[in-house]
mmCIF file with all atom_site columns, C-alpha atoms in Angstrom:
data_model
loop_
_atom_site.group_PDB
_atom_site.id
_atom_site.type_symbol
_atom_site.label_atom_id
_atom_site.label_alt_id
_atom_site.label_comp_id
_atom_site.label_asym_id
_atom_site.label_entity_id
_atom_site.label_seq_id
_atom_site.pdbx_PDB_ins_code
_atom_site.Cartn_x
_atom_site.Cartn_y
_atom_site.Cartn_z
_atom_site.occupancy
_atom_site.B_iso_or_equiv
_atom_site.pdbx_formal_charge
_atom_site.auth_seq_id
_atom_site.auth_comp_id
_atom_site.auth_asym_id
_atom_site.auth_atom_id
_atom_site.pdbx_PDB_model_num
ATOM 1   C CA . MET A 1 1   ? 311.711 34.837 116.254 1.00 86.00 ? 1   MET A CA 1
ATOM 2   C CA . ASP A 1 2   ? 313.053 34.651 112.636 1.00 87.00 ? 2   ASP A CA 1
ATOM 3   C CA . ARG A 1 3   ? 310.273 33.760 110.250 1.00 90.00 ? 3   ARG A CA 1
ATOM 4   C CA . GLU A 1 4   ? 311.392 30.238 109.683 1.00 93.00 ? 4   GLU A CA 1
ATOM 5   C CA . ALA A 1 5   ? 311.464 29.263 112.927 1.00 91.00 ? 5   ALA A CA 1
ATOM 6   C CA . PHE A 1 6   ? 307.738 30.492 113.061 1.00 93.00 ? 6   PHE A CA 1
ATOM 7   C CA . LEU A 1 7   ? 306.985 28.388 110.157 1.00 95.00 ? 7   LEU A CA 1
ATOM 8   C CA . GLU A 1 8   ? 307.823 25.067 111.708 1.00 93.00 ? 8   GLU A CA 1
ATOM 9   C CA . LYS A 1 9   ? 305.073 24.825 113.661 1.00 92.00 ? 9   LYS A CA 1
ATOM 10  C CA . HIS A 1 10  ? 302.397 27.387 111.759 1.00 94.00 ? 10  HIS A CA 1
ATOM 11  C CA . ARG A 1 11  ? 302.378 26.171 108.201 1.00 95.00 ? 11  ARG A CA 1
ATOM 12  C CA . ARG A 1 12  ? 298.608 27.473 107.674 1.00 97.00 ? 12  ARG A CA 1
ATOM 13  C CA . LEU A 1 13  ? 296.345 30.187 109.395 1.00 97.00 ? 13  LEU A CA 1
ATOM 14  C CA . VAL A 1 14  ? 292.797 30.246 109.457 1.00 97.00 ? 14  VAL A CA 1
ATOM 15  C CA . HIS A 1 15  ? 289.746 33.040 109.367 1.00 97.00 ? 15  HIS A CA 1
ATOM 16  C CA . LEU A 1 16  ? 286.178 32.368 109.835 1.00 95.00 ? 16  LEU A CA 1
ATOM 17  C CA . ALA A 1 17  ? 283.319 34.586 108.358 1.00 93.00 ? 17  ALA A CA 1
ATOM 18  C CA . HIS A 1 18  ? 279.956 34.914 108.255 1.00 91.00 ? 18  HIS A CA 1
ATOM 19  C CA . ALA A 1 19  ? 278.934 33.055 104.813 1.00 92.00 ? 19  ALA A CA 1
ATOM 20  C CA . ASP A 1 20  ? 277.209 36.529 103.212 1.00 90.00 ? 20  ASP A CA 1
ATOM 21  C CA . SER A 1 21  ? 280.858 38.120 104.038 1.00 91.00 ? 21  SER A CA 1
ATOM 22  C CA . TRP A 1 22  ? 282.519 35.548 101.223 1.00 94.00 ? 22  TRP A CA 1
ATOM 23  C CA . PRO A 1 23  ? 281.436 37.451 98.271  1.00 93.00 ? 23  PRO A CA 1
ATOM 24  C CA . SER A 1 24  ? 283.067 41.015 99.583  1.00 93.00 ? 24  SER A CA 1
ATOM 25  C CA . ILE A 1 25  ? 285.951 38.790 100.691 1.00 95.00 ? 25  ILE A CA 1
ATOM 26  C CA . GLU A 1 26  ? 286.551 37.214 97.369  1.00 96.00 ? 26  GLU A CA 1
ATOM 27  C CA . ARG A 1 27  ? 286.705 40.401 95.398  1.00 95.00 ? 27  ARG A CA 1
ATOM 28  C CA . HIS A 1 28  ? 288.418 43.064 97.976  1.00 96.00 ? 28  HIS A CA 1
ATOM 29  C CA . GLY A 1 29  ? 290.147 40.363 99.905  1.00 97.00 ? 29  GLY A CA 1
ATOM 30  C CA . LEU A 1 30  ? 289.865 40.068 103.954 1.00 98.00 ? 30  LEU A CA 1
ATOM 31  C CA . LEU A 1 31  ? 289.791 43.754 105.663 1.00 98.00 ? 31  LEU A CA 1
ATOM 32  C CA . SER A 1 32  ? 290.139 45.115 108.640 1.00 98.00 ? 32  SER A CA 1
ATOM 33  C CA . THR A 1 33  ? 286.310 46.847 110.157 1.00 98.00 ? 33  THR A CA 1
ATOM 34  C CA . GLN A 1 34  ? 288.093 49.998 110.347 1.00 98.00 ? 34  GLN A CA 1
ATOM 35  C CA . GLU A 1 35  ? 288.420 49.847 106.364 1.00 98.00 ? 35  GLU A CA 1
ATOM 36  C CA . ILE A 1 36  ? 285.394 48.750 105.610 1.00 97.00 ? 36  ILE A CA 1
ATOM 37  C CA . VAL A 1 37  ? 284.019 51.288 107.659 1.00 97.00 ? 37  VAL A CA 1
ATOM 38  C CA . ARG A 1 38  ? 285.988 53.700 105.018 1.00 97.00 ? 38  ARG A CA 1
ATOM 39  C CA . ARG A 1 39  ? 285.689 52.063 102.153 1.00 97.00 ? 39  ARG A CA 1
ATOM 40  C CA . TRP A 1 40  ? 281.750 51.096 102.020 1.00 96.00 ? 40  TRP A CA 1
ATOM 41  C CA . ASP A 1 41  ? 281.452 54.888 103.056 1.00 97.00 ? 41  ASP A CA 1
ATOM 42  C CA . VAL A 1 42  ? 279.802 54.612 106.595 1.00 97.00 ? 42  VAL A CA 1
ATOM 43  C CA . PRO A 1 43  ? 278.576 57.611 107.583 1.00 96.00 ? 43  PRO A CA 1
ATOM 44  C CA . ALA A 1 44  ? 280.453 59.147 111.056 1.00 96.00 ? 44  ALA A CA 1
ATOM 45  C CA . SER A 1 45  ? 277.409 58.964 112.810 1.00 96.00 ? 45  SER A CA 1
ATOM 46  C CA . GLN A 1 46  ? 277.845 55.378 113.304 1.00 95.00 ? 46  GLN A CA 1
ATOM 47  C CA . HIS A 1 47  ? 281.340 55.151 113.194 1.00 97.00 ? 47  HIS A CA 1
ATOM 48  C CA . ASP A 1 48  ? 280.868 55.076 117.281 1.00 96.00 ? 48  ASP A CA 1
ATOM 49  C CA . ALA A 1 49  ? 278.529 52.265 117.260 1.00 95.00 ? 49  ALA A CA 1
ATOM 50  C CA . ILE A 1 50  ? 280.701 50.161 114.952 1.00 97.00 ? 50  ILE A CA 1
ATOM 51  C CA . LEU A 1 51  ? 284.565 50.771 115.381 1.00 97.00 ? 51  LEU A CA 1
ATOM 52  C CA . ARG A 1 52  ? 284.448 52.444 119.425 1.00 97.00 ? 52  ARG A CA 1
ATOM 53  C CA . ARG A 1 53  ? 281.552 50.402 120.936 1.00 96.00 ? 53  ARG A CA 1
ATOM 54  C CA . ARG A 1 54  ? 280.875 46.701 121.568 1.00 95.00 ? 54  ARG A CA 1
ATOM 55  C CA . ARG A 1 55  ? 278.333 45.905 119.065 1.00 95.00 ? 55  ARG A CA 1
ATOM 56  C CA . ILE A 1 56  ? 275.423 43.979 119.809 1.00 92.00 ? 56  ILE A CA 1
ATOM 57  C CA . ARG A 1 57  ? 274.386 43.103 116.542 1.00 92.00 ? 57  ARG A CA 1
ATOM 58  C CA . SER A 1 58  ? 275.554 42.796 112.806 1.00 91.00 ? 58  SER A CA 1
ATOM 59  C CA . PHE A 1 59  ? 275.853 45.341 110.746 1.00 93.00 ? 59  PHE A CA 1
ATOM 60  C CA . THR A 1 60  ? 275.468 44.214 107.143 1.00 93.00 ? 60  THR A CA 1
ATOM 61  C CA . LEU A 1 61  ? 276.714 47.648 104.929 1.00 94.00 ? 61  LEU A CA 1
ATOM 62  C CA . GLU A 1 62  ? 275.938 47.689 101.376 1.00 93.00 ? 62  GLU A CA 1
ATOM 63  C CA . HIS A 1 63  ? 277.730 50.070 98.690  1.00 94.00 ? 63  HIS A CA 1
ATOM 64  C CA . PRO A 1 64  ? 276.373 50.573 95.177  1.00 94.00 ? 64  PRO A CA 1
ATOM 65  C CA . GLU A 1 65  ? 279.922 50.072 93.861  1.00 93.00 ? 65  GLU A CA 1
ATOM 66  C CA . LEU A 1 66  ? 281.559 47.542 96.326  1.00 93.00 ? 66  LEU A CA 1
ATOM 67  C CA . GLY A 1 67  ? 278.560 45.431 97.113  1.00 90.00 ? 67  GLY A CA 1
ATOM 68  C CA . ARG A 1 68  ? 277.866 43.672 100.331 1.00 89.00 ? 68  ARG A CA 1
ATOM 69  C CA . ALA A 1 69  ? 279.850 43.448 103.743 1.00 92.00 ? 69  ALA A CA 1
ATOM 70  C CA . VAL A 1 70  ? 279.140 41.961 106.890 1.00 91.00 ? 70  VAL A CA 1
ATOM 71  C CA . VAL A 1 71  ? 280.544 43.135 110.268 1.00 94.00 ? 71  VAL A CA 1
ATOM 72  C CA . ARG A 1 72  ? 279.897 40.432 112.942 1.00 92.00 ? 72  ARG A CA 1
ATOM 73  C CA . ASP A 1 73  ? 278.222 41.446 116.216 1.00 92.00 ? 73  ASP A CA 1
ATOM 74  C CA . GLN A 1 74  ? 280.998 41.418 119.762 1.00 91.00 ? 74  GLN A CA 1
ATOM 75  C CA . HIS A 1 75  ? 278.641 38.657 121.802 1.00 85.00 ? 75  HIS A CA 1
ATOM 76  C CA . PRO A 1 76  ? 281.807 37.121 123.533 1.00 83.00 ? 76  PRO A CA 1
ATOM 77  C CA . ILE A 1 77  ? 283.254 40.677 124.670 1.00 91.00 ? 77  ILE A CA 1
ATOM 78  C CA . TYR A 1 78  ? 282.077 41.008 127.837 1.00 92.00 ? 78  TYR A CA 1
ATOM 79  C CA . GLU A 1 79  ? 282.565 44.757 128.745 1.00 93.00 ? 79  GLU A CA 1
ATOM 80  C CA . ALA A 1 80  ? 282.622 44.481 132.510 1.00 93.00 ? 80  ALA A CA 1
ATOM 81  C CA . GLY A 1 81  ? 285.511 41.839 131.848 1.00 94.00 ? 81  GLY A CA 1
ATOM 82  C CA . LEU A 1 82  ? 287.008 44.184 129.721 1.00 96.00 ? 82  LEU A CA 1
ATOM 83  C CA . GLN A 1 83  ? 287.200 47.043 131.953 1.00 95.00 ? 83  GLN A CA 1
ATOM 84  C CA . THR A 1 84  ? 288.901 44.980 134.619 1.00 95.00 ? 84  THR A CA 1
ATOM 85  C CA . ALA A 1 85  ? 291.714 43.481 131.626 1.00 96.00 ? 85  ALA A CA 1
ATOM 86  C CA . LEU A 1 86  ? 292.409 46.712 130.601 1.00 97.00 ? 86  LEU A CA 1
ATOM 87  C CA . ALA A 1 87  ? 293.436 48.034 134.056 1.00 95.00 ? 87  ALA A CA 1
ATOM 88  C CA . GLY A 1 88  ? 296.884 49.667 134.053 1.00 93.00 ? 88  GLY A CA 1
ATOM 89  C CA . SER A 1 89  ? 297.302 49.504 130.419 1.00 95.00 ? 89  SER A CA 1
ATOM 90  C CA . GLY A 1 90  ? 296.632 53.237 129.709 1.00 95.00 ? 90  GLY A CA 1
ATOM 91  C CA . MET A 1 91  ? 293.626 52.365 127.253 1.00 97.00 ? 91  MET A CA 1
ATOM 92  C CA . SER A 1 92  ? 290.258 52.893 127.866 1.00 96.00 ? 92  SER A CA 1
ATOM 93  C CA . VAL A 1 93  ? 287.133 49.885 126.531 1.00 96.00 ? 93  VAL A CA 1
ATOM 94  C CA . GLY A 1 94  ? 286.345 52.010 123.077 1.00 97.00 ? 94  GLY A CA 1
ATOM 95  C CA . GLN A 1 95  ? 290.395 52.530 122.231 1.00 97.00 ? 95  GLN A CA 1
ATOM 96  C CA . TRP A 1 96  ? 290.684 48.575 122.663 1.00 97.00 ? 96  TRP A CA 1
ATOM 97  C CA . LEU A 1 97  ? 287.848 48.309 120.541 1.00 97.00 ? 97  LEU A CA 1
ATOM 98  C CA . GLU A 1 98  ? 289.417 50.413 118.177 1.00 98.00 ? 98  GLU A CA 1
ATOM 99  C CA . LEU A 1 99  ? 292.494 48.615 118.380 1.00 98.00 ? 99  LEU A CA 1
ATOM 100 C CA . LEU A 1 100 ? 290.737 45.286 117.761 1.00 97.00 ? 100 LEU A CA 1
ATOM 101 C CA . ASN A 1 101 ? 288.613 46.713 114.662 1.00 98.00 ? 101 ASN A CA 1
ATOM 102 C CA . SER A 1 102 ? 292.029 48.106 112.807 1.00 98.00 ? 102 SER A CA 1
ATOM 103 C CA . MET A 1 103 ? 293.344 44.992 112.653 1.00 98.00 ? 103 MET A CA 1
ATOM 104 C CA . VAL A 1 104 ? 291.937 40.878 110.811 1.00 98.00 ? 104 VAL A CA 1
ATOM 105 C CA . PHE A 1 105 ? 292.984 37.990 112.740 1.00 97.00 ? 105 PHE A CA 1
ATOM 106 C CA . PHE A 1 106 ? 293.720 34.419 111.760 1.00 98.00 ? 106 PHE A CA 1
ATOM 107 C CA . PHE A 1 107 ? 293.699 31.415 114.026 1.00 96.00 ? 107 PHE A CA 1
ATOM 108 C CA . PRO A 1 108 ? 296.800 29.143 114.009 1.00 93.00 ? 108 PRO A CA 1
ATOM 109 C CA . SER A 1 109 ? 294.503 25.946 113.045 1.00 89.00 ? 109 SER A CA 1
ATOM 110 C CA . ALA A 1 110 ? 291.055 25.079 112.490 1.00 86.00 ? 110 ALA A CA 1
ATOM 111 C CA . GLU A 1 111 ? 290.528 23.449 115.909 1.00 87.00 ? 111 GLU A CA 1
ATOM 112 C CA . ALA A 1 112 ? 291.260 26.893 117.539 1.00 88.00 ? 112 ALA A CA 1
ATOM 113 C CA . ALA A 1 113 ? 288.382 28.616 115.551 1.00 89.00 ? 113 ALA A CA 1
ATOM 114 C CA . ALA A 1 114 ? 286.338 26.045 116.989 1.00 87.00 ? 114 ALA A CA 1
ATOM 115 C CA . LYS A 1 115 ? 284.726 27.888 120.044 1.00 83.00 ? 115 LYS A CA 1
ATOM 116 C CA . LEU A 1 116 ? 284.601 30.937 118.279 1.00 86.00 ? 116 LEU A CA 1
ATOM 117 C CA . ARG A 1 117 ? 282.201 28.821 114.962 1.00 89.00 ? 117 ARG A CA 1
ATOM 118 C CA . ALA A 1 118 ? 280.687 27.383 118.438 1.00 87.00 ? 118 ALA A CA 1
ATOM 119 C CA . ALA A 1 119 ? 279.621 31.089 119.394 1.00 83.00 ? 119 ALA A CA 1
ATOM 120 C CA . TYR A 1 120 ? 278.192 32.021 115.552 1.00 86.00 ? 120 TYR A CA 1
ATOM 121 C CA . ALA A 1 121 ? 276.725 28.143 115.170 1.00 90.00 ? 121 ALA A CA 1
ATOM 122 C CA . SER A 1 122 ? 273.240 28.863 114.079 1.00 91.00 ? 122 SER A CA 1
ATOM 123 C CA . GLU A 1 123 ? 274.680 30.986 111.259 1.00 91.00 ? 123 GLU A CA 1
ATOM 124 C CA . PRO A 1 124 ? 276.161 29.659 107.825 1.00 93.00 ? 124 PRO A CA 1
ATOM 125 C CA . ALA A 1 125 ? 279.806 30.699 108.274 1.00 94.00 ? 125 ALA A CA 1
ATOM 126 C CA . VAL A 1 126 ? 282.744 30.235 106.067 1.00 95.00 ? 126 VAL A CA 1
ATOM 127 C CA . LEU A 1 127 ? 286.417 29.540 106.899 1.00 96.00 ? 127 LEU A CA 1
ATOM 128 C CA . ILE A 1 128 ? 288.971 30.715 104.604 1.00 97.00 ? 128 ILE A CA 1
ATOM 129 C CA . THR A 1 129 ? 292.451 28.640 104.856 1.00 97.00 ? 129 THR A CA 1
ATOM 130 C CA . VAL A 1 130 ? 295.526 30.722 103.971 1.00 98.00 ? 130 VAL A CA 1
ATOM 131 C CA . SER A 1 131 ? 299.464 29.618 103.431 1.00 98.00 ? 131 SER A CA 1
ATOM 132 C CA . ALA A 1 132 ? 301.379 31.855 106.422 1.00 97.00 ? 132 ALA A CA 1
ATOM 133 C CA . ARG A 1 133 ? 304.446 31.599 104.264 1.00 97.00 ? 133 ARG A CA 1
ATOM 134 C CA . THR A 1 134 ? 302.809 33.881 101.502 1.00 98.00 ? 134 THR A CA 1
ATOM 135 C CA . LEU A 1 135 ? 301.182 36.327 104.369 1.00 98.00 ? 135 LEU A CA 1
ATOM 136 C CA . LEU A 1 136 ? 304.371 36.721 105.942 1.00 97.00 ? 136 LEU A CA 1
ATOM 137 C CA . ARG A 1 137 ? 306.461 37.532 103.057 1.00 96.00 ? 137 ARG A CA 1
ATOM 138 C CA . GLU A 1 138 ? 303.840 39.954 101.920 1.00 97.00 ? 138 GLU A CA 1
ATOM 139 C CA . HIS A 1 139 ? 303.129 41.419 105.416 1.00 98.00 ? 139 HIS A CA 1
ATOM 140 C CA . GLU A 1 140 ? 305.541 41.306 107.775 1.00 96.00 ? 140 GLU A CA 1
ATOM 141 C CA . SER A 1 141 ? 305.147 44.823 108.465 1.00 97.00 ? 141 SER A CA 1
ATOM 142 C CA . ARG A 1 142 ? 301.606 44.680 109.694 1.00 97.00 ? 142 ARG A CA 1
ATOM 143 C CA . LEU A 1 143 ? 301.682 40.976 110.792 1.00 97.00 ? 143 LEU A CA 1
ATOM 144 C CA . ARG A 1 144 ? 301.117 40.792 115.055 1.00 97.00 ? 144 ARG A CA 1
ATOM 145 C CA . LEU A 1 145 ? 300.869 37.789 117.435 1.00 97.00 ? 145 LEU A CA 1
ATOM 146 C CA . ALA A 1 146 ? 298.768 37.265 120.203 1.00 96.00 ? 146 ALA A CA 1
ATOM 147 C CA . THR A 1 147 ? 299.303 34.517 123.194 1.00 95.00 ? 147 THR A CA 1
ATOM 148 C CA . PHE A 1 148 ? 295.418 34.597 124.247 1.00 93.00 ? 148 PHE A CA 1
ATOM 149 C CA . ASN A 1 149 ? 292.107 35.451 122.587 1.00 91.00 ? 149 ASN A CA 1
ATOM 150 C CA . THR A 1 150 ? 291.901 39.167 122.765 1.00 94.00 ? 150 THR A CA 1
ATOM 151 C CA . GLY A 1 151 ? 288.117 39.171 122.112 1.00 89.00 ? 151 GLY A CA 1
ATOM 152 C CA . TYR A 1 152 ? 287.281 37.432 124.913 1.00 85.00 ? 152 TYR A CA 1
ATOM 153 C CA . THR A 1 153 ? 286.165 39.016 128.134 1.00 89.00 ? 153 THR A CA 1
ATOM 154 C CA . ARG A 1 154 ? 284.031 36.263 130.254 1.00 83.00 ? 154 ARG A CA 1
ATOM 155 C CA . ARG A 1 155 ? 285.901 34.715 132.500 1.00 82.00 ? 155 ARG A CA 1
ATOM 156 C CA . ARG A 1 156 ? 288.862 35.535 134.199 1.00 86.00 ? 156 ARG A CA 1
ATOM 157 C CA . PRO A 1 157 ? 290.237 37.990 131.027 1.00 90.00 ? 157 PRO A CA 1
ATOM 158 C CA . LYS A 1 158 ? 293.526 38.221 130.572 1.00 93.00 ? 158 LYS A CA 1
ATOM 159 C CA . PRO A 1 159 ? 295.315 41.454 131.166 1.00 95.00 ? 159 PRO A CA 1
ATOM 160 C CA . ARG A 1 160 ? 295.753 43.289 128.078 1.00 96.00 ? 160 ARG A CA 1
ATOM 161 C CA . GLY A 1 161 ? 296.705 46.469 126.345 1.00 96.00 ? 161 GLY A CA 1
ATOM 162 C CA . PRO A 1 162 ? 299.124 47.977 123.542 1.00 92.00 ? 162 PRO A CA 1
ATOM 163 C CA . ASP A 1 163 ? 301.614 45.026 123.591 1.00 93.00 ? 163 ASP A CA 1
ATOM 164 C CA . SER A 1 164 ? 299.225 41.914 123.619 1.00 96.00 ? 164 SER A CA 1
ATOM 165 C CA . PHE A 1 165 ? 299.997 42.611 119.862 1.00 97.00 ? 165 PHE A CA 1
ATOM 166 C CA . MET A 1 166 ? 304.093 41.762 119.062 1.00 96.00 ? 166 MET A CA 1
ATOM 167 C CA . PRO A 1 167 ? 305.931 42.169 116.155 1.00 96.00 ? 167 PRO A CA 1
ATOM 168 C CA . LEU A 1 168 ? 306.911 38.373 114.954 1.00 95.00 ? 168 LEU A CA 1
ATOM 169 C CA . ARG A 1 169 ? 310.890 39.712 115.769 1.00 92.00 ? 169 ARG A CA 1
ATOM 170 C CA . ARG A 1 170 ? 309.674 40.600 119.269 1.00 93.00 ? 170 ARG A CA 1
ATOM 171 C CA . TYR A 1 171 ? 307.655 37.146 120.181 1.00 92.00 ? 171 TYR A CA 1
ATOM 172 C CA . GLU A 1 172 ? 309.121 33.985 121.547 1.00 86.00 ? 172 GLU A CA 1
ATOM 173 C CA . ARG A 1 173 ? 307.931 31.001 121.878 1.00 76.00 ? 173 ARG A CA 1
ATOM 174 C CA . ALA A 1 174 ? 308.298 31.440 126.225 1.00 72.00 ? 174 ALA A CA 1
ATOM 175 C CA . GLN A 1 175 ? 305.952 34.335 125.897 1.00 83.00 ? 175 GLN A CA 1
ATOM 176 C CA . GLY A 1 176 ? 303.251 31.167 125.317 1.00 87.00 ? 176 GLY A CA 1
ATOM 177 C CA . ALA A 1 177 ? 301.530 29.715 122.214 1.00 92.00 ? 177 ALA A CA 1
ATOM 178 C CA . VAL A 1 178 ? 300.394 31.961 119.737 1.00 95.00 ? 178 VAL A CA 1
ATOM 179 C CA . GLN A 1 179 ? 296.524 32.129 119.895 1.00 95.00 ? 179 GLN A CA 1
ATOM 180 C CA . GLU A 1 180 ? 296.198 34.683 117.346 1.00 96.00 ? 180 GLU A CA 1
ATOM 181 C CA . VAL A 1 181 ? 297.751 36.408 114.397 1.00 97.00 ? 181 VAL A CA 1
ATOM 182 C CA . THR A 1 182 ? 296.328 39.538 112.954 1.00 98.00 ? 182 THR A CA 1
ATOM 183 C CA . VAL A 1 183 ? 297.297 41.777 109.758 1.00 98.00 ? 183 VAL A CA 1
ATOM 184 C CA . LEU A 1 184 ? 297.233 45.690 110.618 1.00 98.00 ? 184 LEU A CA 1
ATOM 185 C CA . SER A 1 185 ? 294.355 46.904 107.974 1.00 97.00 ? 185 SER A CA 1
ATOM 186 C CA . GLY A 1 186 ? 293.951 43.263 106.119 1.00 97.00 ? 186 GLY A CA 1
ATOM 187 C CA . VAL A 1 187 ? 295.097 41.299 103.429 1.00 98.00 ? 187 VAL A CA 1
ATOM 188 C CA . PRO A 1 188 ? 293.154 42.986 100.086 1.00 97.00 ? 188 PRO A CA 1
ATOM 189 C CA . ASP A 1 189 ? 295.772 40.547 98.036  1.00 98.00 ? 189 ASP A CA 1
ATOM 190 C CA . LEU A 1 190 ? 294.224 37.522 99.715  1.00 98.00 ? 190 LEU A CA 1
ATOM 191 C CA . SER A 1 191 ? 293.755 35.340 96.496  1.00 97.00 ? 191 SER A CA 1
ATOM 192 C CA . SER A 1 192 ? 297.655 35.323 96.272  1.00 98.00 ? 192 SER A CA 1
ATOM 193 C CA . HIS A 1 193 ? 297.941 33.305 99.467  1.00 98.00 ? 193 HIS A CA 1
ATOM 194 C CA . LEU A 1 194 ? 294.283 31.055 99.933  1.00 98.00 ? 194 LEU A CA 1
ATOM 195 C CA . VAL A 1 195 ? 295.076 27.756 100.258 1.00 98.00 ? 195 VAL A CA 1
ATOM 196 C CA . GLU A 1 196 ? 291.241 26.577 100.737 1.00 97.00 ? 196 GLU A CA 1
ATOM 197 C CA . VAL A 1 197 ? 287.357 27.877 101.363 1.00 97.00 ? 197 VAL A CA 1
ATOM 198 C CA . GLU A 1 198 ? 285.631 25.820 102.987 1.00 96.00 ? 198 GLU A CA 1
ATOM 199 C CA . HIS A 1 199 ? 281.341 26.701 103.048 1.00 95.00 ? 199 HIS A CA 1
ATOM 200 C CA . LEU A 1 200 ? 279.908 25.750 106.721 1.00 94.00 ? 200 LEU A CA 1
ATOM 201 C CA . PRO A 1 201 ? 276.093 25.184 106.901 1.00 95.00 ? 201 PRO A CA 1
ATOM 202 C CA . ALA A 1 202 ? 274.245 26.901 109.850 1.00 92.00 ? 202 ALA A CA 1
ATOM 203 C CA . GLN A 1 203 ? 273.823 24.263 112.639 1.00 85.00 ? 203 GLN A CA 1
ATOM 204 C CA . ARG A 1 204 ? 270.714 23.977 114.145 1.00 73.00 ? 204 ARG A CA 1
#
């Protein structure tokens, strides 16, 4: 699919993050978990727990110069379901989690982000809206599309593997509606693409 055909349907993309992450995001842009671990000088002894195993809790990382970064837990990922979904892909659970942690994820709309928001309703959040056009213009070579929620594996998880993330040029509408837009490594120039930032209070 070419860029204009994609933009006809997807003018805005959204990212949902923990509210405590916003000062760091505003300063450094949206970075993948893998990139955060690298920049925040996380000890190698913690890399597996953050990058290659399902995170059962969130990690708050502090850096004397870079400030605070919050790496969210991965409660929506059910490991038994993920193992089933990866059957025949040639990938282990650890490799799949490492792949997810190498990207920043966007939803095609605020409505599409509602399920993730519901899963973390007890926490304050920030909903970040960006221009799809400028994001594509600057980062198309690192941009990938997925036609399903790649981090959800609880009920009848879809088969997945390295080809679940497609460059725009390989995506065709017949393959299914876009459910996720990812950028490898991240979007350090977030301010160049920012449309709106909405702070969402915790729901009690």
